[in-house]
Coordinates of C-alpha atoms and ligand atoms in Angstrom, one line a residue:
M28 CA 0.0 0.1 0.1
R29 CA 0.9 3.7 -0.6
S30 CA 1.8 6.3 2.0
V31 CA 1.8 9.7 2.6
K32 CA 3.4 12.1 4.6
A33 CA 1.2 14.0 7.2
I34 CA 0.6 15.8 10.7
Q35 CA -1.3 13.5 13.0
I36 CA -2.8 15.2 16.7
S37 CA -3.3 11.4 18.9
R38 CA -3.5 13.3 21.6
T39 CA -4.6 17.3 21.8
G40 CA -2.2 19.9 23.8
G41 CA 0.5 22.5 22.9
P42 CA 2.4 22.7 19.7
E43 CA 4.3 19.4 20.4
A44 CA 1.0 17.5 19.5
L45 CA 0.9 17.7 16.0
S46 CA 3.3 14.7 14.4
L47 CA 4.4 14.1 11.3
V48 CA 2.8 10.0 10.4
D49 CA 3.0 7.9 7.3
L50 CA -0.6 6.8 6.6
P51 CA -2.1 5.0 4.0
D52 CA -2.8 6.8 1.3
P53 CA -6.7 8.2 1.3
E54 CA -9.4 6.6 -1.5
P55 CA -12.0 9.7 -2.4
G56 CA -15.6 7.7 -1.8
P57 CA -18.8 8.5 -3.2
G58 CA -18.6 11.8 -3.6
Q59 CA -15.8 12.9 -3.0
V60 CA -12.6 14.0 -4.9
L61 CA -8.9 13.0 -4.1
V62 CA -6.5 16.2 -4.0
R63 CA -2.8 16.6 -4.1
L64 CA -2.0 19.8 -2.0
S65 CA 1.0 21.9 -2.7
A66 CA 0.4 24.4 0.0
I67 CA -1.6 24.4 2.2
G68 CA -2.8 27.3 4.8
V69 CA -2.7 27.7 8.6
N70 CA -5.5 29.5 10.2
F71 CA -5.8 29.7 13.9
V72 CA -9.0 27.3 14.2
D73 CA -6.0 24.6 13.5
T74 CA -4.9 25.4 17.2
Y75 CA -7.9 25.5 18.5
H76 CA -8.5 21.5 17.4
R77 CA -5.1 20.4 18.1
S78 CA -4.9 22.2 22.0
G79 CA -8.3 21.0 22.5
L80 CA -10.8 24.3 22.7
Y81 CA -12.9 23.0 20.0
P82 CA -13.2 18.9 21.0
R83 CA -12.9 16.6 18.2
A84 CA -11.9 12.5 18.0
V85 CA -8.2 11.4 17.9
P86 CA -6.1 10.5 16.4
F87 CA -6.9 13.1 13.4
V88 CA -5.3 15.2 10.7
P89 CA -5.7 18.9 11.6
G90 CA -6.0 21.8 9.1
A91 CA -8.7 22.4 5.7
E92 CA -7.0 24.8 3.5
G93 CA -4.9 24.2 0.9
A94 CA -4.6 24.5 -2.6
G95 CA -3.4 21.5 -5.8
E96 CA -4.5 19.7 -8.2
V97 CA -7.4 16.9 -8.2
A98 CA -5.3 13.5 -7.8
A99 CA -8.6 10.8 -8.5
V100 CA -12.7 11.7 -8.3
G101 CA -15.2 9.3 -6.1
D102 CA -18.6 7.5 -7.3
G103 CA -20.1 9.8 -9.4
V104 CA -18.1 13.1 -9.6
T105 CA -19.1 15.4 -12.3
G106 CA -17.2 17.7 -13.7
V107 CA -14.0 17.7 -11.8
T108 CA -11.3 16.3 -13.3
V109 CA -7.8 14.8 -13.1
G110 CA -5.3 17.6 -13.4
E111 CA -7.6 20.2 -12.9
R112 CA -6.1 22.6 -10.5
V113 CA -8.7 23.1 -7.3
A114 CA -8.5 24.7 -3.3
S115 CA -10.5 24.2 -1.1
S116 CA -11.4 25.2 3.2
D117 CA -13.2 22.1 4.2
L118 CA -10.8 19.0 3.1
A119 CA -10.9 16.6 5.4
G120 CA -6.8 16.7 7.0
A121 CA -5.5 19.3 5.1
Y122 CA -1.6 18.6 6.6
A123 CA -0.8 16.4 4.2
E124 CA 0.9 15.4 1.0
L125 CA -3.2 13.8 0.0
A126 CA -6.6 15.0 1.6
V127 CA -9.9 14.2 0.6
V128 CA -12.8 16.5 -0.1
G129 CA -16.7 16.5 -0.8
A130 CA -16.9 17.4 -4.7
D131 CA -19.4 20.1 -3.4
R132 CA -16.6 22.0 -1.8
L133 CA -14.4 22.3 -4.1
V134 CA -13.4 26.1 -5.3
P135 CA -11.5 25.6 -9.7
L136 CA -9.2 28.0 -9.5
P137 CA -8.5 31.0 -12.1
P138 CA -5.3 30.9 -14.5
G139 CA -4.2 33.9 -12.6
V140 CA -4.6 32.9 -8.7
P141 CA -1.2 30.7 -8.6
D142 CA -2.0 27.7 -5.6
E143 CA 0.2 29.5 -3.0
L144 CA -1.9 32.4 -3.2
A145 CA -5.5 30.2 -3.5
A146 CA -4.7 28.9 -0.4
A147 CA -2.9 31.8 1.5
V148 CA -6.5 33.5 0.2
L149 CA -9.7 31.3 0.6
L150 CA -10.7 30.6 4.0
Q151 CA -10.1 34.0 5.0
G152 CA -10.6 35.9 2.2
M153 CA -14.1 34.6 2.6
T154 CA -14.1 35.4 6.0
A155 CA -13.4 39.1 5.6
H156 CA -15.8 39.1 2.5
Y157 CA -18.9 38.5 4.6
L158 CA -17.3 39.4 7.8
L159 CA -17.6 43.4 5.8
F160 CA -21.1 42.9 2.8
D161 CA -23.2 40.0 5.5
S162 CA -22.2 41.0 8.8
Y163 CA -21.7 44.3 9.2
P164 CA -22.0 45.6 5.7
V165 CA -19.9 48.6 5.4
R166 CA -21.2 51.7 4.4
P167 CA -18.7 54.3 2.7
G168 CA -17.5 56.5 5.5
D169 CA -18.2 54.4 7.9
P170 CA -15.8 54.6 11.0
V171 CA -14.1 50.8 11.4
L172 CA -12.2 49.0 14.4
V173 CA -10.5 45.9 12.4
H174 CA -8.1 43.7 15.6
A175 CA -4.8 41.9 14.6
A176 CA -4.3 44.2 11.3
A177 CA -0.9 43.4 9.9
G178 CA -2.7 39.2 10.6
G179 CA -3.7 37.1 7.8
M180 CA -7.6 38.3 8.6
G181 CA -6.7 41.7 9.7
L182 CA -4.6 42.7 6.2
L183 CA -7.1 41.6 3.6
L184 CA -10.1 43.2 6.0
S185 CA -8.3 46.5 5.9
Q186 CA -7.6 45.8 2.4
L187 CA -11.4 45.4 1.5
G188 CA -12.3 47.7 4.3
A189 CA -10.8 50.5 2.9
A190 CA -11.9 49.9 -0.8
L191 CA -15.3 49.6 -0.2
G192 CA -14.8 53.2 1.4
A193 CA -15.2 52.4 5.4
R194 CA -12.2 54.2 7.1
V195 CA -9.9 51.9 8.7
I196 CA -8.8 51.9 11.8
G197 CA -6.6 48.9 13.0
T198 CA -5.1 47.1 16.5
A199 CA -1.8 45.9 16.0
S200 CA 1.5 45.3 18.2
S201 CA 4.4 46.5 16.8
P202 CA 6.1 48.8 14.6
E203 CA 6.6 46.8 11.6
K204 CA 2.6 44.7 12.0
V205 CA 1.8 49.1 12.1
E206 CA 3.2 49.9 8.9
L207 CA 2.0 46.5 7.4
A208 CA -1.4 47.2 8.2
R209 CA -1.3 50.9 7.0
A210 CA 0.1 49.6 4.0
A211 CA -3.0 47.4 3.4
G212 CA -5.1 50.7 4.1
A213 CA -5.6 51.4 7.8
G214 CA -6.0 54.7 8.0
T215 CA -4.5 55.0 11.1
V216 CA -3.2 52.2 13.6
L217 CA -3.0 51.9 17.2
G218 CA -1.2 49.8 19.7
Y219 CA -3.7 47.5 22.2
D220 CA -3.3 49.4 25.1
G221 CA -6.5 52.3 26.3
F222 CA -7.1 51.8 22.2
S223 CA -10.7 52.7 22.8
A224 CA -10.3 56.5 24.3
A225 CA -7.7 56.8 21.5
V226 CA -10.8 55.8 19.1
R227 CA -13.2 57.9 20.6
D228 CA -10.9 60.5 20.2
L229 CA -10.6 59.7 16.4
T230 CA -14.0 59.8 15.8
G231 CA -14.6 63.3 17.6
G232 CA -16.2 61.1 20.7
D233 CA -18.4 59.1 18.4
G234 CA -17.2 55.6 18.1
V235 CA -17.5 53.2 15.5
A236 CA -19.3 51.8 13.6
A237 CA -18.3 48.6 14.1
V238 CA -15.4 46.8 14.8
Y239 CA -14.1 43.4 13.3
D240 CA -12.8 41.5 16.3
G241 CA -10.8 38.2 16.3
V242 CA -8.8 38.6 19.5
G243 CA -11.6 37.4 21.8
R244 CA -11.0 37.9 25.8
S245 CA -8.5 40.9 26.0
T246 CA -10.1 43.0 23.6
F247 CA -14.1 42.6 24.2
D248 CA -14.7 45.0 26.9
E249 CA -12.5 47.4 25.4
S250 CA -14.1 46.7 22.0
L251 CA -17.4 47.6 23.5
A252 CA -16.9 50.8 24.6
S253 CA -15.2 51.7 21.2
L254 CA -18.8 51.4 19.3
R255 CA -20.8 54.2 18.5
R256 CA -24.6 54.4 19.2
H257 CA -26.1 50.8 17.5
G258 CA -23.0 50.4 16.5
V259 CA -22.1 46.3 15.7
L260 CA -19.4 44.1 17.2
V261 CA -18.2 41.2 15.6
L262 CA -16.5 39.2 17.3
Y263 CA -15.3 36.2 14.7
G264 CA -12.1 34.8 16.6
Q265 CA -10.7 34.8 19.8
S266 CA -6.8 34.2 19.0
S267 CA -6.0 35.8 22.9
G268 CA -9.0 33.3 24.1
P269 CA -12.6 32.8 24.5
V270 CA -14.9 36.0 25.5
P271 CA -16.0 35.3 29.4
P272 CA -20.2 34.6 29.9
F273 CA -21.5 38.3 29.5
D274 CA -24.5 39.9 31.0
L275 CA -27.1 41.4 28.3
G276 CA -27.3 45.0 29.8
R277 CA -24.4 45.5 28.7
L278 CA -25.5 46.5 24.9
A279 CA -28.1 48.6 26.3
A280 CA -25.4 50.7 28.5
A281 CA -23.1 50.6 25.5
G282 CA -25.8 52.4 23.7
S283 CA -28.2 50.1 22.8
V284 CA -25.2 48.4 20.6
Y285 CA -25.2 45.0 18.8
V286 CA -23.0 42.0 19.2
T287 CA -22.6 39.5 16.2
R288 CA -20.8 35.8 16.5
P289 CA -20.4 35.0 13.2
T290 CA -18.8 31.3 11.4
L291 CA -17.0 31.1 7.7
G292 CA -19.5 27.8 7.1
H293 CA -22.6 29.5 7.4
F294 CA -22.1 31.9 4.8
V295 CA -20.7 29.4 2.1
A296 CA -23.5 26.5 3.1
T297 CA -24.4 26.4 -0.5
R298 CA -23.0 25.4 -3.6
Q299 CA -24.0 28.7 -4.5
D300 CA -22.3 31.0 -2.2
L301 CA -18.9 29.1 -2.2
L302 CA -18.8 29.4 -5.6
R303 CA -19.8 33.4 -5.4
R304 CA -17.8 34.7 -2.8
A305 CA -14.7 32.1 -3.5
G306 CA -15.7 33.9 -7.1
D307 CA -15.2 37.1 -6.2
V308 CA -12.3 37.2 -3.7
L309 CA -9.9 34.6 -6.0
G310 CA -11.1 37.7 -9.2
R311 CA -9.8 40.6 -7.0
V312 CA -6.9 38.6 -6.1
A313 CA -6.2 37.7 -9.8
G314 CA -7.1 41.2 -11.2
G315 CA -4.6 42.3 -8.2
T316 CA -6.8 44.7 -6.1
L317 CA -7.3 42.2 -3.2
S318 CA -3.0 41.2 -2.7
V319 CA -2.4 38.7 -0.2
R320 CA 0.7 39.1 1.8
V321 CA 2.1 35.5 3.2
G322 CA 3.9 36.0 5.6
A323 CA 5.5 32.4 6.8
R324 CA 6.2 29.3 4.7
Y325 CA 7.5 25.8 6.3
P326 CA 7.9 22.4 5.4
L327 CA 5.1 20.4 6.5
A328 CA 7.0 18.3 9.0
E329 CA 7.7 21.6 10.7
A330 CA 3.7 22.6 11.6
A331 CA 4.4 22.2 15.7
R332 CA 6.9 25.8 15.1
A333 CA 4.3 27.2 11.8
H334 CA 1.6 27.1 15.6
E335 CA 4.1 28.5 17.7
D336 CA 4.8 31.2 15.7
L337 CA 1.4 32.2 15.1
Q338 CA 0.3 32.0 18.6
A339 CA 3.1 33.9 20.1
R340 CA 2.1 36.7 17.9
R341 CA 5.1 36.7 15.6
T342 CA 3.7 36.2 12.4
T343 CA 2.7 38.5 9.8
G344 CA -0.3 38.2 6.7
K345 CA -0.8 34.7 6.0
V346 CA 1.0 30.9 7.4
L347 CA 1.3 28.3 4.5
L348 CA 3.0 24.5 5.0
L349 CA 4.3 23.1 2.4
P350 CA 4.2 19.3 1.8
Ligands
NAP611 N1 -15.3 33.1 12.8 C1 -14.8 33.3 10.7 O1 -15.1 32.5 10.0 C2 -13.1 33.2 11.5 C3 -12.4 32.4 10.0 C4 -11.4 32.8 10.2 C5 -10.3 33.3 11.3 N2 -11.3 33.5 12.2 C6 -10.6 34.4 13.5 O2 -9.7 35.2 13.1 C7 -8.8 35.6 13.5 C8 -6.8 36.0 13.1 O3 -7.1 34.4 12.9 P1 -5.9 34.1 11.9 O4 -5.9 33.2 11.6 O5 -6.0 35.2 10.3 O6 -4.7 34.6 12.5 P2 -3.5 35.9 12.8 O7 -4.6 37.3 13.1 O8 -2.9 36.1 12.0 O9 -2.8 35.7 14.0 C9 -3.4 36.1 15.7 C10 -3.1 37.5 15.6 O10 -3.6 37.5 16.6 C11 -2.7 38.8 17.7 N3 -3.5 38.3 18.5 C12 -3.5 39.3 19.8 N4 -3.3 38.8 21.2 C13 -3.2 37.9 20.9 C14 -2.7 36.7 21.8 N5 -3.1 37.0 23.3 N6 -2.2 35.8 21.4 C15 -1.6 35.4 20.1 N7 -2.3 36.5 19.3 C16 -2.8 37.2 19.5 C17 -1.8 39.1 16.8 O11 -1.2 39.8 16.1 P3 -0.7 41.5 17.4 O12 0.4 41.0 17.7 O13 -0.7 42.0 15.7 O14 -1.6 41.5 18.5 C18 -1.6 37.7 16.2 O15 -0.7 37.8 15.3 C19 -8.9 34.2 14.6 O16 -9.7 33.8 15.6 C20 -9.5 33.2 14.1 O17 -10.2 32.3 14.7 C21 -12.5 33.4 12.5

């Protein structure tokens, strides 16, 4: 039997829980496609699966995002050909040389988007897209706050937000990150210390229309305090840890504001939504209006180092694994 290199988690824990193993070649079942990956996207959610914050049955191969070419198709799959270039954010175990995925979750790649860029932008690009078009649809002139504005999500939110006419205020933790966020379209980039007071100053005392907060525990209270009346706190992640239980009365006190906690799956649930959103994101990349920063590439075998660096705030832009 042929084997494939993959990262496996047999017991949840720190980055050391990511071990390189040889597994039997995965085979596509009915309705599935086997993809030979050339680039794998690392996402913060992969660290939640690894640590056990989001429980999964062990052993498992982490990761969901990658790009490459179709290696085989299962029974009943039509319209997908072996050798075709594809990407997905729904792979079953992307930290591997080969991974299977439902044919209906595959996205064909346009010629203008190389595999690396597709693996770098698909999941986070579609997320930035629904956050800015659906969770709080930004309008030209809206002041909005984007946390971790030099991160994978943050650079895309800053660019797309600015392109939609929003006045983007970012946060970032180092001078290098401040520069990257500015170049991506954040007009002002703040440190985290006392950011809500700075946001009030920058908005003439009003506050922002929306906060896009993927940091969570350490920013939540001040994010709430940064909103204008009827503003929207879009809590889409928790890189600093989960937000503790919350008294809903605080929404009234903060100005009859809204909090939403969205997740990508619900915004690309149908094939039509997936293709529309992916098509818009990849089209912007191919057309040169959305630039994708790959901040770090690691060999697949060094997935643990990739997780360490991502969680220690040492990365900017997207982190990729190369099989
Ligand atoms: N809901 C969804 O649909 C969805 C989809 C994709 C991603 N997400 C979420 O989006 C967030 C960002 O994901 P990403 O993959 O793009 O990661 P990332 O933003 O590139 O990396 C995390 C960044 O968070 C900031 N941070 C602040 N406090 C931190 C702490 N205590 N520990 C670690 N990082 C901290 C750091 O930037 P600074 O050093 O500048 O502070 C760090 O670089 C994550 O929470 C992820 O779960 C949600």
